[in-house]
Amino acid sequence: MNVIRIPVLGVLMLLCFGCKNIVKDQIEISQPEKKPNIVLIMADDMGFSDLGNYGSEINTPSLDRLASEGTRLMRFYTNTICAPSRASLLTGQYPHKAGIGFFNEDFGMPGYEGYLNKESLTLGEVFKSGGYSTYMSGKWHVGNDKAHWPLQRGFDNFFGFLDGGASYFDTKPLLKGPPSTAFLYEGNEVYTIDKEDFYLTDELTNRAINFVKNTPQEKPFFLYMAYNAPHWPLHAKPEDIAKYKGKYDAGWDELRKLRFENIKKLGLVDQNWDLFKDTLLPSWESLSAQEKSDWSLKMEVYAAMVDNLDQNIGKLLNYLGTTGQLDNTIVVFLSDNGAENMDVGKMPFTVHRNEGPVGTAGSMEAYSKNWAQVSNSPLRSYKSSPYEGGTATPFIIRYPGQQGAGKILKGGTHMVDIMPTLLSIANVEYPKSYNGIQTNVLAGESFLPLLQGDDWNREQPICFEWFGDRAIWMGDLKAVSVYPGNKWELYDLAVDRTESKNIADSQPEMVAKMAALHTEWANANGVIEWSDAMSNKTQFRKSPH
């Protein structure tokens, strides 16, 4: 409790007659502690080992410091791709239950509407009902129509974009879609860039700081910081790119191994695990000198984008520190999925506008699988895949009253667990109804006991489905089924996190049990069995896993 002291004069008439505890000059009145602020930071398409505190050579001092002051999880899971992951993070629901069973595209069927339904409350709506000011800066991607934009879903202020990608230097469209998705927005209004030195990551941070500056003193704030970086296109400032000149000339084969060794030293992986290698990709030494130079530049630009992201997170946290707010702020960092594996130039839904060198405003490039296998080292596969490389990301949390610092915990948690965990720490109740609508019960479980040192395990398995791919985690066991083969594989993550040894044939009863539990989950969450007819409803195409 906070204690405030106020003069007796002027309030004496408000006190009961006969009060015996009045002191001569002042009285003391207790009032509740202010609830903690919350900053929820999500990177876009960042791999498992792209941070210094997860084994990277990229300079990330701000997030390294956050990790040293907070807690990292070895196993934290997402939904493998942008929109479904954001749906789960924002609502605490599995994506189909929330209306994003595929993407922000309307398939004309329940669970696949392409926007968040009203029964699935957003973090903005929940914390607003709990007395918070609520802000969002960044990528939305869970509803294109105005009725489903951030200000209509519980956020007091919003700056960012609505669809899956944006240029870092201008507002020219990257995706073929509704005109509204091509622009940046201030609230519900289109934003026109009015500065020569515009860079999206910087602007998102500046807007977030301004939101926080204007928070009423008596209110806590919730800030959803949904950065675009390091999602394609590869756009970075020249001064950031210069830091990494020559850093990647050794190539992806050596860099994968180097990161794996770094991760081992940090204690984030077992010494005996295998290092995943995508056998479909060329060895670095098979490339020509020009090819090596071109590929090195792509990774230099990607590293610069991660570096700049860390700079901006540092700017935000430094602002909170200098204004005396950081100690009473929950800070969470994660990515929406594993590293991107696609060749942007071959995507049917992108606008092709390669008008300049990689890294500049006119370019439209990604670093594809070749470097994504480094970003996800040592894990198997990439974004959009049910294997660990698509579903596992860095996770860091620092919160008021935490026990210890610099801890690394095993984890075993999912995006749906974040809302109940934040509600537990902030002591905010989840509404049973909202605007007259009965809300969906939260699917996740608070992992605050895990953070506090208790022997905690999820009561329910973690389940996943997207584009026909399926997965289920039960403790250390993970079953995976890839569409269209639809045959269950089984891995023991305790000894084989890189999923190199399929043990399904030796444990048929366990496979059958996990498959039955997945079917039960799918039925409860409105998952429709995938088919070629479903694939034909979208331009999107997966890369092979």
XYZ file of C-alpha atoms in Angstrom:
545
model
C 0.000 0.000 0.000
C 1.108 3.575 -0.667
C 0.771 6.072 2.172
C 0.001 9.695 1.369
C 0.085 12.568 3.871
C -2.283 15.488 3.537
C -2.941 18.517 5.795
C -5.718 18.173 8.341
C -7.080 21.606 7.487
C -9.593 21.337 4.708
C -10.422 17.660 5.239
C -11.312 17.700 8.917
C -15.016 18.121 8.211
C -14.889 14.960 6.098
C -13.789 12.867 9.076
C -16.155 11.286 11.546
C -16.746 13.132 14.808
C -14.863 11.688 17.728
C -11.970 10.322 15.596
C -9.088 9.726 18.043
C -6.256 9.153 15.580
C -5.870 12.629 14.106
C -2.362 13.976 14.480
C -1.708 17.638 14.919
C -0.445 18.586 11.430
C -1.402 15.784 9.080
C -3.293 12.552 8.681
C -2.292 9.383 6.809
C -4.551 7.686 4.288
C -3.597 4.398 2.650
C -4.326 3.791 -0.996
C -3.708 0.777 -3.231
C -0.420 0.349 -5.109
C -0.632 1.448 -8.734
C -0.992 -1.544 -11.005
C 2.085 -2.357 -13.085
C 2.466 -0.960 -16.563
C 2.841 -3.544 -19.335
C 5.032 -3.374 -22.442
C 4.502 -6.339 -24.758
C 7.119 -6.318 -27.532
C 6.880 -8.624 -30.532
C 9.408 -8.914 -33.334
C 8.355 -10.198 -36.760
C 9.960 -13.310 -38.320
C 12.922 -13.318 -35.941
C 14.616 -16.683 -35.552
C 15.324 -18.631 -32.369
C 19.013 -17.627 -32.218
C 18.939 -14.058 -33.590
C 19.594 -12.347 -30.226
C 22.931 -12.179 -28.445
C 21.353 -13.747 -25.356
C 20.170 -16.661 -27.542
C 23.545 -17.203 -29.246
C 23.735 -14.608 -32.034
C 26.697 -12.579 -33.253
C 24.294 -9.645 -33.852
C 24.723 -6.756 -31.419
C 21.629 -6.670 -29.150
C 22.740 -5.038 -25.862
C 19.278 -3.783 -24.874
C 17.641 -7.199 -25.072
C 20.741 -8.820 -23.587
C 20.336 -6.545 -20.578
C 16.631 -7.352 -20.364
C 17.525 -11.053 -20.335
C 20.172 -10.537 -17.643
C 17.608 -8.742 -15.462
C 14.712 -11.076 -16.242
C 13.947 -14.646 -17.290
C 14.398 -16.506 -20.565
C 12.446 -19.593 -21.596
C 14.055 -22.420 -23.564
C 10.717 -23.593 -24.954
C 8.201 -20.978 -25.954
C 5.798 -21.681 -28.817
C 3.803 -19.764 -31.436
C 1.456 -20.623 -34.312
C 4.188 -20.626 -37.018
C 2.968 -17.599 -39.005
C 1.966 -13.944 -38.621
C -1.820 -13.564 -38.333
C -2.645 -16.755 -36.356
C 0.143 -15.969 -33.877
C -1.104 -12.412 -33.408
C -4.630 -13.695 -32.890
C -3.481 -15.976 -30.061
C -1.280 -13.310 -28.479
C -4.015 -10.677 -28.561
C -6.900 -12.882 -27.371
C -5.496 -15.795 -25.356
C -7.377 -18.102 -27.746
C -6.226 -20.586 -30.325
C -6.517 -18.800 -33.691
C -9.519 -20.706 -35.094
C -11.541 -19.930 -31.963
C -10.703 -16.256 -32.421
C -11.608 -16.178 -36.147
C -8.130 -16.361 -37.728
C -8.001 -20.064 -38.600
C -5.962 -19.291 -41.680
C -4.978 -15.651 -42.238
C -6.613 -12.237 -42.481
C -8.676 -13.659 -45.361
C -12.391 -14.467 -45.113
C -13.105 -18.068 -46.156
C -16.809 -17.611 -45.461
C -16.929 -20.136 -42.633
C -16.808 -19.958 -38.818
C -13.291 -19.766 -37.454
C -11.933 -18.578 -40.799
C -13.495 -15.108 -41.044
C -10.113 -13.365 -41.184
C -10.795 -11.009 -38.263
C -11.065 -11.313 -34.471
C -14.583 -12.181 -33.366
C -16.323 -10.264 -30.583
C -16.352 -13.276 -28.222
C -12.545 -13.251 -28.166
C -11.482 -10.149 -26.267
C -8.217 -8.434 -27.129
C -5.584 -7.472 -24.592
C -6.638 -3.888 -25.297
C -10.244 -4.583 -24.309
C -9.333 -6.621 -21.228
C -6.826 -4.166 -19.795
C -8.994 -1.188 -20.669
C -11.778 -2.777 -18.628
C -9.201 -3.168 -15.849
C -8.507 0.572 -15.708
C -5.556 0.804 -18.082
C -4.737 3.227 -20.873
C -4.159 1.017 -23.911
C -1.844 1.683 -26.835
C -0.632 -0.118 -29.915
C 2.204 0.708 -32.275
C 3.012 -1.545 -35.223
C 1.533 -4.399 -37.230
C -2.134 -5.377 -36.751
C -2.871 -8.152 -39.302
C -6.046 -9.480 -37.645
C -8.780 -7.588 -39.497
C -8.751 -5.422 -42.622
C -12.201 -3.817 -42.344
C -12.508 -0.701 -40.210
C -14.875 -2.360 -37.732
C -12.007 -4.651 -36.749
C -9.167 -2.135 -36.449
C -7.304 -1.474 -33.157
C -9.355 1.535 -31.982
C -12.498 -0.541 -32.443
C -10.960 -3.411 -30.446
C -10.007 -1.739 -27.202
C -6.966 0.426 -27.944
C -7.027 4.131 -27.050
C -4.309 5.029 -29.575
C -2.822 3.298 -32.595
C -0.046 3.986 -35.068
C 0.962 1.375 -37.613
C -0.288 -0.703 -40.509
C -3.059 -3.219 -41.000
C -1.725 -5.971 -43.235
C 1.215 -8.377 -43.206
C 4.062 -6.162 -44.386
C 5.219 -2.606 -44.956
C 8.127 -0.730 -46.455
C 10.495 0.766 -43.890
C 11.077 3.932 -45.920
C 7.763 4.806 -47.600
C 4.081 3.877 -47.900
C 4.191 2.200 -51.297
C 2.290 -1.105 -51.208
C 4.137 -4.405 -50.862
C 1.142 -6.708 -51.050
C -1.611 -7.139 -53.597
C -4.765 -6.493 -51.615
C -7.366 -3.930 -50.506
C -6.136 -0.329 -50.879
C -6.419 0.242 -47.119
C -3.634 -2.235 -46.448
C -1.060 -0.151 -48.322
C -0.992 2.734 -45.842
C 0.208 3.636 -42.389
C -2.462 4.814 -39.968
C -2.748 7.247 -37.074
C -5.783 5.905 -35.302
C -8.358 5.438 -38.048
C -6.814 7.988 -40.397
C -4.260 7.484 -43.158
C -0.802 8.813 -42.259
C 1.297 10.593 -44.862
C 5.046 10.608 -44.261
C 6.243 14.179 -43.781
C 9.942 13.668 -43.028
C 12.974 12.776 -45.130
C 14.637 10.535 -42.550
C 11.605 8.289 -41.993
C 12.420 4.723 -40.935
C 9.518 2.594 -39.771
C 11.126 0.965 -36.730
C 12.195 4.381 -35.410
C 8.773 5.908 -36.024
C 6.921 3.085 -34.261
C 9.078 3.638 -31.188
C 8.678 7.413 -31.202
C 4.904 7.075 -31.438
C 4.818 4.577 -28.582
C 6.855 6.891 -26.346
C 4.507 9.772 -27.139
C 1.502 7.610 -26.240
C 3.070 6.773 -22.878
C 4.012 10.414 -22.228
C 0.358 11.389 -22.435
C -0.905 8.705 -20.060
C -2.868 10.216 -17.137
C -0.657 10.060 -14.056
C -3.127 8.004 -12.045
C -3.531 5.296 -14.702
C -1.271 2.390 -15.624
C -0.726 1.714 -19.318
C -0.666 -1.337 -21.558
C 1.511 -0.969 -24.678
C 1.484 -3.526 -27.474
C 4.680 -2.886 -29.432
C 4.285 -4.971 -32.616
C 7.400 -4.182 -34.634
C 7.664 -5.014 -38.346
C 11.386 -5.796 -38.066
C 13.062 -7.920 -39.202
C 10.277 -9.005 -41.617
C 11.058 -8.505 -45.312
C 11.732 -6.406 -47.302
C 15.394 -6.132 -46.344
C 15.489 -2.401 -45.596
C 18.063 -0.856 -43.249
C 19.943 2.351 -42.617
C 23.387 2.576 -44.251
C 25.100 3.229 -40.901
C 23.579 0.070 -39.412
C 24.489 -2.046 -42.447
C 28.086 -0.805 -42.275
C 28.517 -2.378 -38.826
C 28.189 -5.839 -40.355
C 30.321 -5.404 -43.471
C 32.209 -8.669 -43.980
C 30.638 -10.264 -40.900
C 28.996 -13.014 -42.941
C 31.679 -13.733 -45.513
C 32.339 -17.098 -43.843
C 28.898 -18.213 -45.021
C 25.849 -19.933 -43.604
C 27.488 -23.311 -42.947
C 30.026 -21.834 -40.527
C 27.613 -19.358 -38.957
C 25.104 -22.123 -38.117
C 27.822 -24.032 -36.295
C 29.087 -20.923 -34.494
C 25.623 -20.068 -33.194
C 25.068 -23.645 -32.065
C 28.267 -23.511 -30.017
C 27.245 -20.154 -28.531
C 23.826 -21.518 -27.577
C 25.452 -24.491 -25.868
C 27.659 -22.165 -23.794
C 24.593 -20.173 -22.734
C 22.895 -23.346 -21.487
C 19.919 -23.014 -23.830
C 20.392 -26.394 -25.539
C 21.735 -29.834 -24.688
C 25.344 -30.534 -25.626
C 24.347 -33.781 -27.357
C 21.673 -32.477 -29.721
C 22.221 -32.662 -33.463
C 22.455 -29.500 -35.547
C 19.714 -29.332 -38.186
C 20.924 -28.970 -41.764
C 18.637 -28.347 -44.718
C 20.066 -30.776 -47.277
C 18.181 -29.056 -50.108
C 20.320 -25.925 -49.778
C 23.717 -25.457 -51.428
C 26.905 -25.412 -49.410
C 28.550 -22.009 -49.117
C 31.699 -23.226 -50.832
C 29.709 -24.273 -53.918
C 28.852 -20.611 -54.654
C 30.731 -18.273 -56.954
C 32.486 -15.195 -55.572
C 29.692 -12.941 -56.833
C 27.020 -15.173 -55.325
C 28.803 -15.120 -51.989
C 28.984 -11.318 -52.095
C 25.277 -11.009 -52.919
C 24.233 -13.415 -50.182
C 26.541 -11.816 -47.603
C 24.931 -8.430 -48.233
C 21.463 -9.863 -47.575
C 22.502 -11.140 -44.154
C 24.336 -7.895 -43.384
C 21.117 -5.983 -44.010
C 19.079 -8.451 -41.950
C 21.517 -8.123 -39.037
C 21.305 -4.326 -39.338
C 17.512 -4.537 -39.023
C 17.791 -6.622 -35.843
C 20.455 -4.242 -34.505
C 18.211 -1.240 -35.151
C 15.287 -3.024 -33.515
C 17.386 -3.509 -30.394
C 18.413 0.169 -30.465
C 14.759 1.169 -30.493
C 13.792 -1.200 -27.696
C 16.633 0.334 -25.709
C 15.291 3.813 -26.454
C 11.833 2.823 -25.188
C 13.139 1.146 -22.034
C 15.536 4.025 -21.335
C 12.628 6.448 -21.525
C 10.720 4.380 -18.990
C 13.802 4.233 -16.795
C 14.557 7.957 -16.824
C 10.920 8.756 -16.041
C 10.883 6.356 -13.080
C 8.383 3.935 -14.595
C 10.504 0.934 -15.559
C 10.639 -0.689 -12.118
C 6.844 -0.897 -12.106
C 6.593 -2.220 -15.663
C 6.188 -5.765 -16.952
C 8.313 -6.117 -20.097
C 7.866 -9.099 -22.421
C 9.764 -9.834 -25.622
C 9.048 -12.544 -28.214
C 8.753 -13.151 -31.960
C 5.616 -14.159 -33.845
C 7.223 -17.243 -35.421
C 10.539 -18.612 -36.654
C 12.699 -17.140 -39.393
C 11.212 -16.538 -42.848
C 12.026 -19.153 -45.493
C 10.383 -17.756 -48.613
C 11.810 -16.132 -51.712
C 9.858 -12.866 -51.779
C 10.465 -12.353 -55.476
C 8.467 -15.490 -56.270
C 5.469 -14.812 -54.030
C 2.249 -14.403 -56.068
C 0.755 -11.909 -53.602
C 3.644 -9.434 -53.452
C 4.222 -6.319 -55.521
C 7.497 -6.671 -57.417
C 9.431 -3.434 -57.280
C 13.155 -4.150 -57.233
C 14.368 -0.682 -58.107
C 17.571 -0.438 -56.097
C 20.308 -2.288 -54.195
C 19.396 -4.633 -51.346
C 18.725 -2.607 -48.217
C 17.463 0.531 -49.974
C 13.900 1.822 -50.298
C 13.542 0.533 -53.834
C 14.498 -3.064 -53.087
C 12.166 -5.992 -52.456
C 14.257 -8.855 -51.092
C 14.366 -11.411 -48.303
C 17.220 -13.616 -47.089
C 15.196 -16.846 -47.637
C 16.025 -20.336 -46.357
C 19.734 -19.970 -46.972
C 20.187 -17.599 -44.038
C 16.990 -18.523 -42.175
C 18.638 -21.827 -41.211
C 21.227 -19.694 -39.375
C 18.575 -17.579 -37.649
C 16.831 -20.723 -36.395
C 20.007 -22.616 -35.498
C 20.008 -25.364 -34.281
C 16.295 -26.048 -34.841
C 14.608 -27.765 -37.769
C 12.754 -25.900 -40.516
C 11.294 -22.387 -40.728
C 8.301 -20.065 -40.474
C 4.991 -21.736 -41.465
C 6.315 -25.166 -40.439
C 5.082 -27.193 -37.430
C 8.657 -28.237 -36.618
C 10.546 -26.369 -33.895
C 12.127 -23.891 -36.315
C 8.677 -22.598 -37.224
C 7.086 -22.668 -33.792
C 9.831 -21.852 -31.235
C 11.038 -18.293 -30.605
C 13.042 -16.338 -28.027
C 11.054 -15.326 -24.962
C 12.151 -12.848 -22.274
C 10.141 -11.453 -19.366
C 11.045 -8.962 -16.633
C 8.417 -7.956 -14.085
C 8.046 -6.153 -10.730
C 8.605 -8.382 -7.726
C 10.272 -11.156 -9.697
C 12.483 -13.616 -7.878
C 16.052 -13.631 -9.141
C 17.495 -12.392 -12.416
C 19.175 -13.867 -15.454
C 17.312 -17.154 -15.108
C 16.848 -19.658 -17.919
C 13.827 -21.925 -17.482
C 12.735 -24.914 -19.536
C 9.311 -23.441 -20.273
C 6.842 -25.395 -22.351
C 4.474 -22.449 -22.791
C 2.498 -20.997 -25.707
C 1.210 -17.625 -26.860
C -2.243 -18.395 -25.431
C -0.603 -18.450 -21.986
C 0.588 -14.829 -22.135
C -2.750 -13.135 -21.414
C -3.557 -15.218 -18.309
C 0.018 -14.725 -17.066
C -0.137 -10.935 -17.478
C -3.545 -10.878 -15.786
C -2.098 -12.836 -12.860
C 0.848 -10.475 -12.411
C -1.287 -7.337 -12.810
C -4.198 -8.709 -10.753
C -6.745 -7.919 -13.461
C -9.858 -10.026 -14.003
C -10.872 -11.360 -17.406
C -14.470 -10.258 -18.135
C -17.067 -13.015 -18.441
C -19.064 -10.684 -20.712
C -18.194 -7.559 -22.665
C -20.667 -5.120 -24.237
C -23.405 -7.652 -23.637
C -21.567 -10.521 -25.344
C -20.513 -13.650 -23.458
C -16.768 -14.046 -23.902
C -14.778 -17.141 -24.775
C -13.068 -18.726 -21.786
C -9.303 -18.224 -21.987
C -7.559 -21.218 -23.540
C -4.197 -20.571 -21.941
C -2.777 -21.107 -18.474
C -0.847 -18.646 -16.324
C 2.802 -19.639 -16.054
C 3.488 -17.192 -13.223
C 4.112 -20.178 -10.887
C 6.896 -21.301 -13.250
C 8.468 -17.849 -13.114
C 8.229 -17.897 -9.321
C 10.170 -21.149 -9.082
C 7.358 -23.653 -8.638
C 7.333 -27.075 -10.287
C 4.823 -26.025 -12.957
C 3.610 -27.892 -16.032
C 0.674 -27.127 -18.314
C -2.438 -29.099 -17.476
C -3.481 -29.278 -21.135
C -1.321 -30.144 -24.156
C -0.384 -27.415 -26.620
C -2.055 -27.955 -29.997
C -1.585 -26.443 -33.439
C -3.050 -26.525 -36.957
C -2.367 -24.356 -39.974
C -2.725 -25.108 -43.698
C -3.315 -28.764 -42.801
C -0.113 -29.111 -40.765
C -0.688 -30.299 -37.208
C 1.284 -30.596 -33.972
C 0.696 -31.437 -30.322
C 3.081 -31.049 -27.386
C 2.664 -33.173 -24.228
C 5.519 -32.529 -21.842
C 8.712 -33.549 -23.638
C 6.860 -35.417 -26.387
C 5.815 -33.745 -29.612
C 3.780 -35.252 -32.440
C 3.876 -33.641 -35.900
C 1.804 -34.264 -39.029
C 2.574 -32.478 -42.310
C -0.055 -31.912 -45.005
C -0.743 -33.611 -47.408
C 0.977 -36.734 -46.069
C -0.944 -36.499 -42.774
C 1.186 -39.157 -41.073
C 2.050 -38.548 -37.446
C 5.713 -38.345 -36.439
C 6.870 -38.411 -32.799
C 9.876 -36.736 -31.176
C 11.278 -36.678 -27.638
C 12.350 -33.051 -27.247
C 14.274 -33.764 -24.048
C 16.947 -35.571 -26.062
C 16.112 -34.475 -29.616
C 14.970 -30.844 -29.791
C 16.153 -30.676 -33.409
C 13.681 -33.420 -34.386
C 16.126 -35.699 -36.148
C 14.905 -39.041 -34.753
C 11.273 -39.974 -35.435
C 10.247 -42.511 -32.760
C 6.606 -42.937 -33.860
C 7.051 -46.564 -34.922
C 8.323 -47.538 -31.477
C 5.447 -45.858 -29.583
C 2.224 -46.447 -31.571
C -0.003 -46.250 -28.485
C 1.367 -42.841 -27.537
C 0.944 -41.603 -31.115
C -2.682 -42.783 -31.119
C -3.313 -41.063 -27.768
C -1.831 -37.765 -28.909
C -3.680 -37.917 -32.234
C -6.976 -38.449 -30.390
C -6.268 -35.492 -28.094
C -5.494 -33.327 -31.107
C -8.802 -34.315 -32.728
C -10.627 -33.431 -29.515
C -8.901 -30.037 -29.451
C -9.654 -29.429 -33.137
C -13.351 -30.139 -32.641
C -13.514 -27.824 -29.617
C -11.814 -24.970 -31.484
C -13.630 -25.157 -34.832
C -10.720 -26.488 -36.862
C -11.846 -27.685 -40.298
C -9.973 -30.579 -41.879
C -7.743 -29.103 -44.566
C -8.195 -30.024 -48.209
C -7.146 -28.902 -51.673
C -10.459 -27.006 -51.844
C -9.341 -24.967 -48.822
C -5.974 -24.296 -50.474
C -7.739 -22.945 -53.541
C -9.377 -20.209 -51.460
C -6.074 -18.359 -51.084
C -3.122 -17.126 -53.160
C -0.782 -18.101 -50.339
C 1.455 -21.107 -50.910
C 3.702 -22.822 -48.393
C 7.299 -23.689 -49.052
C 8.274 -27.325 -48.436
C 9.326 -28.019 -44.847
